[in-house]
mmCIF file of C-alpha atoms and ligand atoms in Angstrom:
data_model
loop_
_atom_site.group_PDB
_atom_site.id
_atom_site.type_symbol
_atom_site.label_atom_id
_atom_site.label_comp_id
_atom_site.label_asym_id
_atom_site.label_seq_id
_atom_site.Cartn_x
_atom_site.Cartn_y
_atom_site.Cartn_z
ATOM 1 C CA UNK B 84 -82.135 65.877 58.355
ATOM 2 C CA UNK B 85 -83.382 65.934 54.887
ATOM 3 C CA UNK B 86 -82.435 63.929 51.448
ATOM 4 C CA UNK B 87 -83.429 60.832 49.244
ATOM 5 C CA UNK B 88 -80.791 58.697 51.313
ATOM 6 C CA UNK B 89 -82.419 59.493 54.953
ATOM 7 C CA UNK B 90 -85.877 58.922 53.618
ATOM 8 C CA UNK B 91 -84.337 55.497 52.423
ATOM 9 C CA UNK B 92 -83.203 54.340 55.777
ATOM 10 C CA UNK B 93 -82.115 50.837 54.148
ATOM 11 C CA UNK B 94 -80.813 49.706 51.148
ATOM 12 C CA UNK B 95 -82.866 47.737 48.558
ATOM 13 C CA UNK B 96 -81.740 43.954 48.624
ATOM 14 C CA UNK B 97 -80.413 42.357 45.968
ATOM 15 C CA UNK B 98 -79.154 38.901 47.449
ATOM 16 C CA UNK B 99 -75.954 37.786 45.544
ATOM 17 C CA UNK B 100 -74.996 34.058 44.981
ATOM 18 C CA UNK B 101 -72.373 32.333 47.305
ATOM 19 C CA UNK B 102 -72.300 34.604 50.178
ATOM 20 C CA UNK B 103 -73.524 33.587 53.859
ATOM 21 C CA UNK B 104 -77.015 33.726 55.400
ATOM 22 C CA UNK B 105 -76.242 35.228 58.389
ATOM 23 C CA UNK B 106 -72.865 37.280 59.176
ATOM 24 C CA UNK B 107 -72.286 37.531 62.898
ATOM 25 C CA UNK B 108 -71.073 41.513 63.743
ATOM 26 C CA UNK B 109 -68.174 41.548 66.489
ATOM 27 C CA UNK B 110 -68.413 45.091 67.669
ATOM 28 C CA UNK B 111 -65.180 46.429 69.132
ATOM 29 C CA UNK B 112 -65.658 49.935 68.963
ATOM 30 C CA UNK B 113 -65.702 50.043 72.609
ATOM 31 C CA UNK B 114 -62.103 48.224 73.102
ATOM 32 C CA UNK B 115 -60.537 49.253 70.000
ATOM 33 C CA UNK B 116 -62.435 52.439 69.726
ATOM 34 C CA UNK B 117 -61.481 53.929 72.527
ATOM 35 C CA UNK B 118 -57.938 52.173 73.270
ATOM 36 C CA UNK B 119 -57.346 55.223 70.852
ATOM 37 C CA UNK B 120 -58.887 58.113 72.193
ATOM 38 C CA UNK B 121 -56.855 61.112 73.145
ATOM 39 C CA UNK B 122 -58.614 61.623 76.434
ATOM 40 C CA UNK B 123 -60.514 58.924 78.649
ATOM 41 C CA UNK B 124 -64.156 58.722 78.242
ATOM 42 C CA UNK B 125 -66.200 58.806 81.593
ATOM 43 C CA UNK B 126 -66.923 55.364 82.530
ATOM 44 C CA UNK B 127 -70.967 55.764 82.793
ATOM 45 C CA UNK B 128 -70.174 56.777 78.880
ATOM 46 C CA UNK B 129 -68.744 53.484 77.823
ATOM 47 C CA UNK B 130 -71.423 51.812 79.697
ATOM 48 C CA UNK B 131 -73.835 53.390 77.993
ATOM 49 C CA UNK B 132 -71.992 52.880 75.042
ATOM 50 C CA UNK B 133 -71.788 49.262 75.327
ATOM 51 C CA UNK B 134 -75.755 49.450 76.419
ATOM 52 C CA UNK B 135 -76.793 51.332 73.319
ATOM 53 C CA UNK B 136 -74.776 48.857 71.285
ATOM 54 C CA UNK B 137 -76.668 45.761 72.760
ATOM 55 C CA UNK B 138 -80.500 47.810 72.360
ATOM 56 C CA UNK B 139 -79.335 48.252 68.457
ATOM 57 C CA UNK B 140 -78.870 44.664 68.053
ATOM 58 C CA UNK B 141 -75.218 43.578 68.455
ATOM 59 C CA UNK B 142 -75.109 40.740 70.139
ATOM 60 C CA UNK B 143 -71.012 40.163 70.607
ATOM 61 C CA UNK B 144 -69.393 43.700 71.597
ATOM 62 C CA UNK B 145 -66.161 43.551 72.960
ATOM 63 C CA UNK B 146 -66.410 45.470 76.425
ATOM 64 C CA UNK B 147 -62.918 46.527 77.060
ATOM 65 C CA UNK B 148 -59.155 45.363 77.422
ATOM 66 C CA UNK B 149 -57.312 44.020 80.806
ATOM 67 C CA UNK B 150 -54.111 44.876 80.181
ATOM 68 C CA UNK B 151 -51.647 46.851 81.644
ATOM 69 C CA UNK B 152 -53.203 50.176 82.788
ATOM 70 C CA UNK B 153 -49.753 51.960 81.762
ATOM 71 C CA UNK B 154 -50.469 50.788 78.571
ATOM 72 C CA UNK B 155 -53.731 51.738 77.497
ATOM 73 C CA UNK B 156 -54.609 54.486 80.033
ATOM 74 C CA UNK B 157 -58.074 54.876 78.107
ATOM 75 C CA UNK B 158 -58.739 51.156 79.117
ATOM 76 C CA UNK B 159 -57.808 51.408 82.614
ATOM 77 C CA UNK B 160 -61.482 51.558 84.207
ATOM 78 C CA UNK B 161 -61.973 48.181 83.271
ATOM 79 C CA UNK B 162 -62.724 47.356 86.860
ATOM 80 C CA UNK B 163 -65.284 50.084 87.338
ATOM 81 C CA UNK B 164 -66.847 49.124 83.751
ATOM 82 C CA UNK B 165 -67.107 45.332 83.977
ATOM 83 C CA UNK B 166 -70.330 45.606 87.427
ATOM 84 C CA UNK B 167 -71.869 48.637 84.911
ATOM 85 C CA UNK B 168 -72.381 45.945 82.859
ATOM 86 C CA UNK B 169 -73.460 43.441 84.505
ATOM 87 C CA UNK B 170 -77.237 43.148 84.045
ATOM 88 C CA UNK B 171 -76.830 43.460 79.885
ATOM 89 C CA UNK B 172 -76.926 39.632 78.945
ATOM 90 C CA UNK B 173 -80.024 39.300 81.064
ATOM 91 C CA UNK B 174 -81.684 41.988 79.417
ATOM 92 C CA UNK B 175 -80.562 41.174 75.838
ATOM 93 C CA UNK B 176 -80.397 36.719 75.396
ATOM 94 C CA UNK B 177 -77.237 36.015 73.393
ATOM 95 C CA UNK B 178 -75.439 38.629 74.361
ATOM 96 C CA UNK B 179 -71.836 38.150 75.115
ATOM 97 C CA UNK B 180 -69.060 40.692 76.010
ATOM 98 C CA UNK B 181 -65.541 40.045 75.620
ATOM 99 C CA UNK B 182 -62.895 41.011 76.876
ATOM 100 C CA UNK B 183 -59.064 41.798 76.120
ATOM 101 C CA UNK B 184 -56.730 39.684 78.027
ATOM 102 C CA UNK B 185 -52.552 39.407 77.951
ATOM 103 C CA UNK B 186 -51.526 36.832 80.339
ATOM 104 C CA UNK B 187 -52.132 35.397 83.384
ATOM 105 C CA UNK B 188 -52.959 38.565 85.452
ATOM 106 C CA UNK B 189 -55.312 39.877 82.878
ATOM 107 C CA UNK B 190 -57.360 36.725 83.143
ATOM 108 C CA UNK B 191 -57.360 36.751 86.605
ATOM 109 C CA UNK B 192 -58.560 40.415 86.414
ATOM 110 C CA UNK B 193 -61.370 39.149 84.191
ATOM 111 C CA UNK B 194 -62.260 36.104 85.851
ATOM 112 C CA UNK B 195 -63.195 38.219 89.269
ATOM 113 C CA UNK B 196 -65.626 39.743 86.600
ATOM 114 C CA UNK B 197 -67.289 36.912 85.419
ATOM 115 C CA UNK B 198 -66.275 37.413 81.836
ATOM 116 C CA UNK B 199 -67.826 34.004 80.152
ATOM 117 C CA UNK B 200 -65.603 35.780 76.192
ATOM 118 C CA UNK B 201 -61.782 36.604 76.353
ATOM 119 C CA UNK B 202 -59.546 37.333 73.184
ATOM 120 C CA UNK B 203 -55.507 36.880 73.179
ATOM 121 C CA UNK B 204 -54.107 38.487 70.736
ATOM 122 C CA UNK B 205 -50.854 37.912 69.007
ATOM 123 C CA UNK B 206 -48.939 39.374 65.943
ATOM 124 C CA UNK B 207 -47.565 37.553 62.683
ATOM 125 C CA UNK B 208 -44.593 39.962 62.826
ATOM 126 C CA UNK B 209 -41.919 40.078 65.512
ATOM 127 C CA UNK B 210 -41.410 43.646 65.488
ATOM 128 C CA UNK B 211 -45.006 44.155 66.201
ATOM 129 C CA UNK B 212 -44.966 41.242 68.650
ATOM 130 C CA UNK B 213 -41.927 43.544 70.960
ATOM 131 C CA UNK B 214 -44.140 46.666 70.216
ATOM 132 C CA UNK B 215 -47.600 45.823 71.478
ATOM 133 C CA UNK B 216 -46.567 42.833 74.067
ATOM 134 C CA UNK B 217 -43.366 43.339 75.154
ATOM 135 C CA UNK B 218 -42.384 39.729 73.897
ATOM 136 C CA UNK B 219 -40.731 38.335 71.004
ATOM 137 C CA UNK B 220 -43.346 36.228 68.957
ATOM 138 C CA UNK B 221 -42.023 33.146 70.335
ATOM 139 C CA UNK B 222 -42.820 34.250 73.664
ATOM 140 C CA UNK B 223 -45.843 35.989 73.251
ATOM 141 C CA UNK B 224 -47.533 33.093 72.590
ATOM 142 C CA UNK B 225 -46.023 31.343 75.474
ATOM 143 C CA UNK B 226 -47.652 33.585 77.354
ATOM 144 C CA UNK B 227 -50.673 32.866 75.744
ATOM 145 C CA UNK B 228 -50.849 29.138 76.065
ATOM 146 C CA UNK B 229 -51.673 29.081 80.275
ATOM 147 C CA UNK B 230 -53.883 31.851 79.672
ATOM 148 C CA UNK B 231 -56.006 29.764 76.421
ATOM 149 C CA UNK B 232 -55.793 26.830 78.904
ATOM 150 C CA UNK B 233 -57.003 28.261 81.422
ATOM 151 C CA UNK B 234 -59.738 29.771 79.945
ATOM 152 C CA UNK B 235 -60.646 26.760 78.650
ATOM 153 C CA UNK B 236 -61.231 24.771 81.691
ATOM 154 C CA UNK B 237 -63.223 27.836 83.049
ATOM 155 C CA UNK B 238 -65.571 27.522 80.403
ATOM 156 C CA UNK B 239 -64.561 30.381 78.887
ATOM 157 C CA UNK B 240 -64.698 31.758 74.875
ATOM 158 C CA UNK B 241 -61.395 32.427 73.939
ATOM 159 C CA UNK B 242 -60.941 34.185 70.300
ATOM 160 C CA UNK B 243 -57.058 34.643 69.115
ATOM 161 C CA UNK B 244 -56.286 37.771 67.546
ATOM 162 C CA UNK B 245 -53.966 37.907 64.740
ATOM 163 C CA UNK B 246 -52.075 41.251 63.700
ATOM 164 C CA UNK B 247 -50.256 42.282 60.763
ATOM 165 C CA UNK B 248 -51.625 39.771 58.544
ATOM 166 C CA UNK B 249 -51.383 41.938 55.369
ATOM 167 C CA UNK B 250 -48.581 43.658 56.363
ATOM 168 C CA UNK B 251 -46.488 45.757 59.311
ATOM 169 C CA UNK B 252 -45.468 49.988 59.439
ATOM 170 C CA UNK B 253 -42.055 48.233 60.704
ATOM 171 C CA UNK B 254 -41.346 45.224 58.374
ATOM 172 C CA UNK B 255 -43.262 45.947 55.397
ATOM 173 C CA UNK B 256 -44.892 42.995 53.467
ATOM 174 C CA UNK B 257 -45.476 40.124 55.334
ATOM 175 C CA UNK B 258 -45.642 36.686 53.810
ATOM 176 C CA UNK B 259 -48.682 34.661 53.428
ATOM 177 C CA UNK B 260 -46.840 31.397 54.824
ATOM 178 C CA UNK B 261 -45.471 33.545 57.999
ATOM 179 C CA UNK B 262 -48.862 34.750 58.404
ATOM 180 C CA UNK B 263 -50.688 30.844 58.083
ATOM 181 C CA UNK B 264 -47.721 29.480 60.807
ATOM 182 C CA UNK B 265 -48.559 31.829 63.543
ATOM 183 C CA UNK B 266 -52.110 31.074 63.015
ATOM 184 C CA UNK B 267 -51.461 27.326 63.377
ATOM 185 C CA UNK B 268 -50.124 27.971 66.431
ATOM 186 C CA UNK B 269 -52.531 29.969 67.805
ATOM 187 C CA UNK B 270 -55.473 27.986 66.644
ATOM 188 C CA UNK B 271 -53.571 24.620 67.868
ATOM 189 C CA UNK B 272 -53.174 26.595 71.321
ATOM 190 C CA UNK B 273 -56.911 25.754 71.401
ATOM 191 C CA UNK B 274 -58.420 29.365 70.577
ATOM 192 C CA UNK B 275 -61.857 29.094 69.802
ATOM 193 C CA UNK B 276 -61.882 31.707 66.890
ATOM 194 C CA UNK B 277 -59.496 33.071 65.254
ATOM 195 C CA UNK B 278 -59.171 37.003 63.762
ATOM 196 C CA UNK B 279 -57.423 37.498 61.070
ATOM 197 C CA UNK B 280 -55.900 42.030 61.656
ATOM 198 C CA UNK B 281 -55.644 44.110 58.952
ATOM 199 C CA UNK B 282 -53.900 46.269 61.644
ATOM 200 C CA UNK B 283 -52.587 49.236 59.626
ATOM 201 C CA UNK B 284 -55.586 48.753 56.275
ATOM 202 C CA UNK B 285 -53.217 47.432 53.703
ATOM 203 C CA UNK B 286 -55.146 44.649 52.519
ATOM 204 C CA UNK B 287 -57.043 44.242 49.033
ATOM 205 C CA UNK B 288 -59.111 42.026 47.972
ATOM 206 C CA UNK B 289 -57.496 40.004 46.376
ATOM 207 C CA UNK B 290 -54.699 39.586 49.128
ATOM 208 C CA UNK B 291 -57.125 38.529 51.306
ATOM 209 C CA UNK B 292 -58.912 35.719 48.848
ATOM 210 C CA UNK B 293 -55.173 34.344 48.735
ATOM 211 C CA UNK B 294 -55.099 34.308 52.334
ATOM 212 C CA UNK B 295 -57.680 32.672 53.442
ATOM 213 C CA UNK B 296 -57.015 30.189 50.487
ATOM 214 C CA UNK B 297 -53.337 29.840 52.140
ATOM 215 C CA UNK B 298 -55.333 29.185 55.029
ATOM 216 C CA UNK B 299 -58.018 26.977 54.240
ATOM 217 C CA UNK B 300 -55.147 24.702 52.622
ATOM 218 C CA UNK B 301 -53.398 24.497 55.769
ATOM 219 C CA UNK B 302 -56.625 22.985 57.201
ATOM 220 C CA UNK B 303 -57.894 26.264 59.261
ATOM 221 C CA UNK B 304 -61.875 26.378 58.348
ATOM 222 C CA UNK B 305 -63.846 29.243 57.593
ATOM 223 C CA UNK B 306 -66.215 29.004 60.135
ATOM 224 C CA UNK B 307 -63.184 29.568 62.903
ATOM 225 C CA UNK B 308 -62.446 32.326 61.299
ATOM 226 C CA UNK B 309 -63.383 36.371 61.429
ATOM 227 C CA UNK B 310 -61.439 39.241 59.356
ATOM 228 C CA UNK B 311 -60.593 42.482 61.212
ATOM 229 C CA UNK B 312 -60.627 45.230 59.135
ATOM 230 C CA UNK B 313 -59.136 48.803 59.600
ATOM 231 C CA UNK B 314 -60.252 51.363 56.798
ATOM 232 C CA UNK B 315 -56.611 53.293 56.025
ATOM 233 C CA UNK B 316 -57.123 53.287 52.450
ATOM 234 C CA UNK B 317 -60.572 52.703 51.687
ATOM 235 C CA UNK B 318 -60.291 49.118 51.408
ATOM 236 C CA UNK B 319 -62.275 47.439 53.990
ATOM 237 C CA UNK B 320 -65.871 46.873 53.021
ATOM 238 C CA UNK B 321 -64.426 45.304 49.748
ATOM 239 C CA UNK B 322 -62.096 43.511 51.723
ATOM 240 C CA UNK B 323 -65.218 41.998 53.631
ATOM 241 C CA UNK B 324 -66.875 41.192 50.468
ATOM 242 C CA UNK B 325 -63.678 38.953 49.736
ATOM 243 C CA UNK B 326 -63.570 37.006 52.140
ATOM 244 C CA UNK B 327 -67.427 36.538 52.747
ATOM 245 C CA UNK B 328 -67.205 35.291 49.412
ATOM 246 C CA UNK B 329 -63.961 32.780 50.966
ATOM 247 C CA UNK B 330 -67.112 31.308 53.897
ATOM 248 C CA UNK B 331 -66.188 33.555 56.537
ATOM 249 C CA UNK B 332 -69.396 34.852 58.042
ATOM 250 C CA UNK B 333 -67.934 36.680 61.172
ATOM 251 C CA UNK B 334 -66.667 40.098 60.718
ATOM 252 C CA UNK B 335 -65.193 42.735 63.121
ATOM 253 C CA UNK B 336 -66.190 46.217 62.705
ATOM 254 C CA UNK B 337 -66.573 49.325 65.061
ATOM 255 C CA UNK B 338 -69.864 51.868 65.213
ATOM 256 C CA UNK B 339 -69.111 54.949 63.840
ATOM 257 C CA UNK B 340 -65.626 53.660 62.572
ATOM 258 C CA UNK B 341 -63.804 54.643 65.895
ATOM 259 C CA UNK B 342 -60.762 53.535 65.906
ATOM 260 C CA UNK B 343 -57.161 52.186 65.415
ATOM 261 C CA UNK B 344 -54.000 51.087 67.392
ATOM 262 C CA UNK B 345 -51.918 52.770 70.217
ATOM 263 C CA UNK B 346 -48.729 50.916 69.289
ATOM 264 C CA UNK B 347 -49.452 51.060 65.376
ATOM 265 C CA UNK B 348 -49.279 54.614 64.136
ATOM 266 C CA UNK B 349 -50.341 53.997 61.153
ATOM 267 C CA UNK B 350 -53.682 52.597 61.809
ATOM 268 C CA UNK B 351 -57.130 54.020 61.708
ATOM 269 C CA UNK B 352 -60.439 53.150 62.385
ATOM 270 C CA UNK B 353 -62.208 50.318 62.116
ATOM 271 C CA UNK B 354 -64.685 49.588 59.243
ATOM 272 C CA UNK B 355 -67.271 51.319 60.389
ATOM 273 C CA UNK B 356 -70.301 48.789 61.263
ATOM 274 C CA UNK B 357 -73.175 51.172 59.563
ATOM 275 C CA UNK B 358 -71.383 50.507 56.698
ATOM 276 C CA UNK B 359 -71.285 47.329 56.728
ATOM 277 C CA UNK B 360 -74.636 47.048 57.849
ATOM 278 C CA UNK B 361 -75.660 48.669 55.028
ATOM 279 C CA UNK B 362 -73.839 46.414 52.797
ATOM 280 C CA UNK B 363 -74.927 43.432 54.294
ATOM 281 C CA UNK B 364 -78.869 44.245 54.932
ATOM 282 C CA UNK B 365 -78.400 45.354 50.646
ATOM 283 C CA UNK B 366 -76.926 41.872 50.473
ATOM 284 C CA UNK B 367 -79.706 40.498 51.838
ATOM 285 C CA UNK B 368 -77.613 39.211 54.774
ATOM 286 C CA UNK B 369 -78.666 38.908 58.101
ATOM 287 C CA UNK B 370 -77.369 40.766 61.048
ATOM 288 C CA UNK B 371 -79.728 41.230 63.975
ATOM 289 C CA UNK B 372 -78.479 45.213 63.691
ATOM 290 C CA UNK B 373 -81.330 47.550 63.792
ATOM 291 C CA UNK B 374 -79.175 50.217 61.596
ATOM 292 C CA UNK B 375 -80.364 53.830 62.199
ATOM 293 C CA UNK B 376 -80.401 52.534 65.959
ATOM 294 C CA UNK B 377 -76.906 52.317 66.179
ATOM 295 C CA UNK B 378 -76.272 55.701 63.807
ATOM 296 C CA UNK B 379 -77.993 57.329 65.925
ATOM 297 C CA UNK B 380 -75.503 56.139 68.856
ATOM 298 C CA UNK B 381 -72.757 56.634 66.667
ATOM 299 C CA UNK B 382 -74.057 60.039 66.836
ATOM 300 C CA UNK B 383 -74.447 60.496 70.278
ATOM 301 C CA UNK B 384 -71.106 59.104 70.725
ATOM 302 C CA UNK B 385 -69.319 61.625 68.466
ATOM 303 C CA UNK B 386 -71.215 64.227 70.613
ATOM 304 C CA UNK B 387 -69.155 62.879 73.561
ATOM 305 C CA UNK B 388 -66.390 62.860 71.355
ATOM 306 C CA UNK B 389 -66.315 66.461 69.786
ATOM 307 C CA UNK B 390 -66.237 65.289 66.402
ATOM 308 C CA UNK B 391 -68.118 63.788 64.027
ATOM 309 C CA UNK B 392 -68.053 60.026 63.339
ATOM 310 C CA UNK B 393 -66.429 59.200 60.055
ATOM 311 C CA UNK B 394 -68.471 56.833 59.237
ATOM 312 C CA UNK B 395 -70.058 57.412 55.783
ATOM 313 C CA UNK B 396 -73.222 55.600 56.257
ATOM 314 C CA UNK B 397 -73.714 57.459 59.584
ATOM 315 C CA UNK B 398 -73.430 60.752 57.670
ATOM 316 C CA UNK B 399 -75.705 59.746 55.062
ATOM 317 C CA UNK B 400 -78.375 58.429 57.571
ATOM 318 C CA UNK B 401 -78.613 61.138 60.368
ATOM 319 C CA UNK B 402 -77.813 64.275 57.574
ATOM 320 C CA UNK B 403 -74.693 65.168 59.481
HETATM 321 P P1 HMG D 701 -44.726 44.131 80.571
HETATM 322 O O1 HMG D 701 -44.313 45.496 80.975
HETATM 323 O O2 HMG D 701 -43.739 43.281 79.836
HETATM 324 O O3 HMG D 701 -45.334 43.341 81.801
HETATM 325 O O4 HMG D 701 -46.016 44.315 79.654
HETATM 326 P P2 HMG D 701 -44.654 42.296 82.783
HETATM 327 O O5 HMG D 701 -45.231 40.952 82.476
HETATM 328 O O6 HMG D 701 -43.171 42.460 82.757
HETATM 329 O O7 HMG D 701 -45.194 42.811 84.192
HETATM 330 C C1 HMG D 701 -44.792 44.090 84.698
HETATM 331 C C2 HMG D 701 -45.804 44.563 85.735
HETATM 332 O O8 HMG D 701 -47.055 44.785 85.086
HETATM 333 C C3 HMG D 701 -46.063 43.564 86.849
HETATM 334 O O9 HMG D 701 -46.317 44.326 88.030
HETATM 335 C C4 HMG D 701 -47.339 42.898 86.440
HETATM 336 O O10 HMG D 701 -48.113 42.401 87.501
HETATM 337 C C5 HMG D 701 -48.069 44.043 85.763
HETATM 338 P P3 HMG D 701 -45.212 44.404 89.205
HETATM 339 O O11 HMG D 701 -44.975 42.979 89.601
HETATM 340 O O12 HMG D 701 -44.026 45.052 88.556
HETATM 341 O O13 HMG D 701 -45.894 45.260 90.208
HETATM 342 N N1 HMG D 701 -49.008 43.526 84.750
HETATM 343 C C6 HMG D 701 -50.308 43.817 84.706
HETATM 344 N N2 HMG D 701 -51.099 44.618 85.447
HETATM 345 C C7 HMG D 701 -52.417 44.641 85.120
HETATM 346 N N3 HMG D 701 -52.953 43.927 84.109
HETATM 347 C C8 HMG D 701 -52.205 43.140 83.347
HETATM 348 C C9 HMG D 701 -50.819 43.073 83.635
HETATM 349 N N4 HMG D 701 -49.815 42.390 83.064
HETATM 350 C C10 HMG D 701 -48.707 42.676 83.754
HETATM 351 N N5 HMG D 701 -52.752 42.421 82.351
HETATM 352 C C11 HMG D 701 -48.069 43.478 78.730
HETATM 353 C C12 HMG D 701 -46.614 43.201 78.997
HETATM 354 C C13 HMG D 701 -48.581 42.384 77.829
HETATM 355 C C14 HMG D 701 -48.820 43.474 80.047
HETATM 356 C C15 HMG D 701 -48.179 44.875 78.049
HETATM 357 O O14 HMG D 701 -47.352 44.880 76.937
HETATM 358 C C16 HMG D 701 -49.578 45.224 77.633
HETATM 359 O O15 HMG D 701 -50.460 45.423 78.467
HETATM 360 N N6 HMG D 701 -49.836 45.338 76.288
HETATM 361 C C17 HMG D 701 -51.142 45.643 75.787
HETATM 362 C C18 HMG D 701 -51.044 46.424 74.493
HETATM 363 C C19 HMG D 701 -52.444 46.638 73.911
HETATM 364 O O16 HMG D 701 -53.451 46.529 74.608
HETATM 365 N N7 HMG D 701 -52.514 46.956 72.597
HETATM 366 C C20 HMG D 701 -53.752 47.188 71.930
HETATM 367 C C21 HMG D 701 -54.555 45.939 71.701
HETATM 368 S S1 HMG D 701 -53.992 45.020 70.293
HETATM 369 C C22 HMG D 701 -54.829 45.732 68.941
HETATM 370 O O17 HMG D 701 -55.409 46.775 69.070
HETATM 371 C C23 HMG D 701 -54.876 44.971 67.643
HETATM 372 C C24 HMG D 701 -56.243 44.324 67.372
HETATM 373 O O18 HMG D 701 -57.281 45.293 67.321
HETATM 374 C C25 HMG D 701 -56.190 43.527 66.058
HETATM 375 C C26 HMG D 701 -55.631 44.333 64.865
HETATM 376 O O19 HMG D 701 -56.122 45.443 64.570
HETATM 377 O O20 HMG D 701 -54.691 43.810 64.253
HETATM 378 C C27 HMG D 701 -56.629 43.321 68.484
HETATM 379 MG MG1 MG D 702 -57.717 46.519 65.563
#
């Protein structure tokens, strides 16, 4: 617990021109996280997890996934997590927790929970589409549209997930155009927000300036928008810089850098959100994110976990 960087605690700032104010964090270490984890963590963990996550200052954390329990065993006590929970947006204003949901039966699931967030989440390759849903494309977001429209007239948030954007283990390269169509129709299925997967950590910068250029031509605005990040090759928090420099100001990330996909080999954790905490605050940016808070439950996390957290800026901040 010793060294220049510790005694730092934050970066200097150094605002740079044409970036956003504010960026809005969406935590999912606790859904994507620990979708991945070898063995289950106890439920009173994630609760806790989720808890220590609100205290630090993130004020969207996606709680857990309703899908089938065959298919994510880890996520499988989201019925026992959900009540754990339930005093948290009381106790923190603004807080919101969303939730993973399939189809029809997944939203039912969450509805009988009170969820007031959900997320759908398709893929821009078919390959991936069969692998994680069962469905072809095509279908997948059929399945999607009662579920969005339900949602909907509940009152509910729904955010679309979109996969593979920079590219797929199965089908290799996937075009921008392929990537902007399945976005059109997920947006025009009446998602709220839309996030754009870096599934497997493929993309670089400038891929993802392109992107959101493709995108912004097709008419889909930078405020509906959020990148998703995974950190395979070292290219996330410059990937972030991209595209906060294309107007998006909301950007997944997961505490510690837990991480990855069950039915994606090839992907690894998230951007770790101490890192891009620490990018951000040295931005000048605001977050809400009270940073050695949340190292410090990265920490205690990776305790629970039996290994360290890879996050970088965790190391550097707790000496570990
Ligand atoms: P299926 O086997 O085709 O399901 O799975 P089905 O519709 O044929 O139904 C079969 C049985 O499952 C039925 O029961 C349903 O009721 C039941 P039966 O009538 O036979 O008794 N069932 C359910 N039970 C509980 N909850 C449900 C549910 N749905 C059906 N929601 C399904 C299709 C979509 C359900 C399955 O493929 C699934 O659960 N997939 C989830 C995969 C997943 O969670 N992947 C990880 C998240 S995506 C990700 O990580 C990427 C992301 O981070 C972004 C990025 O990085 O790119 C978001
Ligand atoms: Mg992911």
């Amino acid at each position: 617990m010793t060294g220049s960087v510790l005694s730092l605690g934050l970066p200097m700032a150094f605002p740079a021109p044409g970036l956003p104010e504010r960026v809005r964090i969406h935590e999912v270490g606790a859904r994507d996280g620990l979708q991945n984890e070898a063995l289950p963590l106890p439920v009173e963990v994630k609760a806790e997890f989720v808890a220590r996550l609100a205290a630090a200052g993130l004020r969207t954390v996606e709680a857990t996934s309703f899908v089938h329990p065959k298919w994510v065993p880890q996520l499988a006590d989201a019925e026992q997590l959900m009540p754990l929970l339930a005093g948290l947006p009381e106790r923190y204003p603004g807080l919101r927790l969303p939730v993973l949901v399939p189809n029809e039966r997944g939203l039912d699931r969450a509805l009988a929970h009170g969820v007031t967030d959900i997320a759908v989440f398709a893929s821009a390759t078919e390959t991936f589409a069969r692998r994680n849903l069962n469905r072809s494309l095509d279908e997948s977001l059929e399945m999607f549209a009662p579920v969005v429209a339900r949602a909907a007239a509940e009152g509910v948030r729904v955010r679309g997930y979109l996969s593979m954007c920079f590219g797929d283990p199965w089908e290799g390269p996937v075009p921008l155009s392929q990537v902007v169509d399945v976005a059109g129709r997920l947006l025009d299925l009446g998602c709220d927000e839309l996030s754009l997967g870096d599934t497997i950590g493929v993309a670089t910068p400038g891929h993802v300036t392109a992107l959101l250029e493709e995108l912004a031509r097709a008419g889909a605005s930078a405020e509906r928008l959020a990148v998703h990040f995974h950190d395979t090759y070292g290219q996330a928090l410059a990937n972030t810089l991209a595209a906060l420099r294309s107007g998006v100001a909301t950007v997944d990330a997961s505490a510690g850098g837990l991480g990855g996909c069950p039915y994606a080999k090839s992907a690894t954790g998230n951007l770790a959100t101490e890192d891009l905490v620490w990018m951000l605050h040295g931005l000048g940016i605001e977050t809400g994110v009270d940073l050695e808070a949340l190292a410090a439950t990265s920490v205690w996390l990776a305790d629970r976990l039996g290994r360290p957290s890879p996050s970088r800026a965790v190391r550097a901040l707790t000496g570990g």
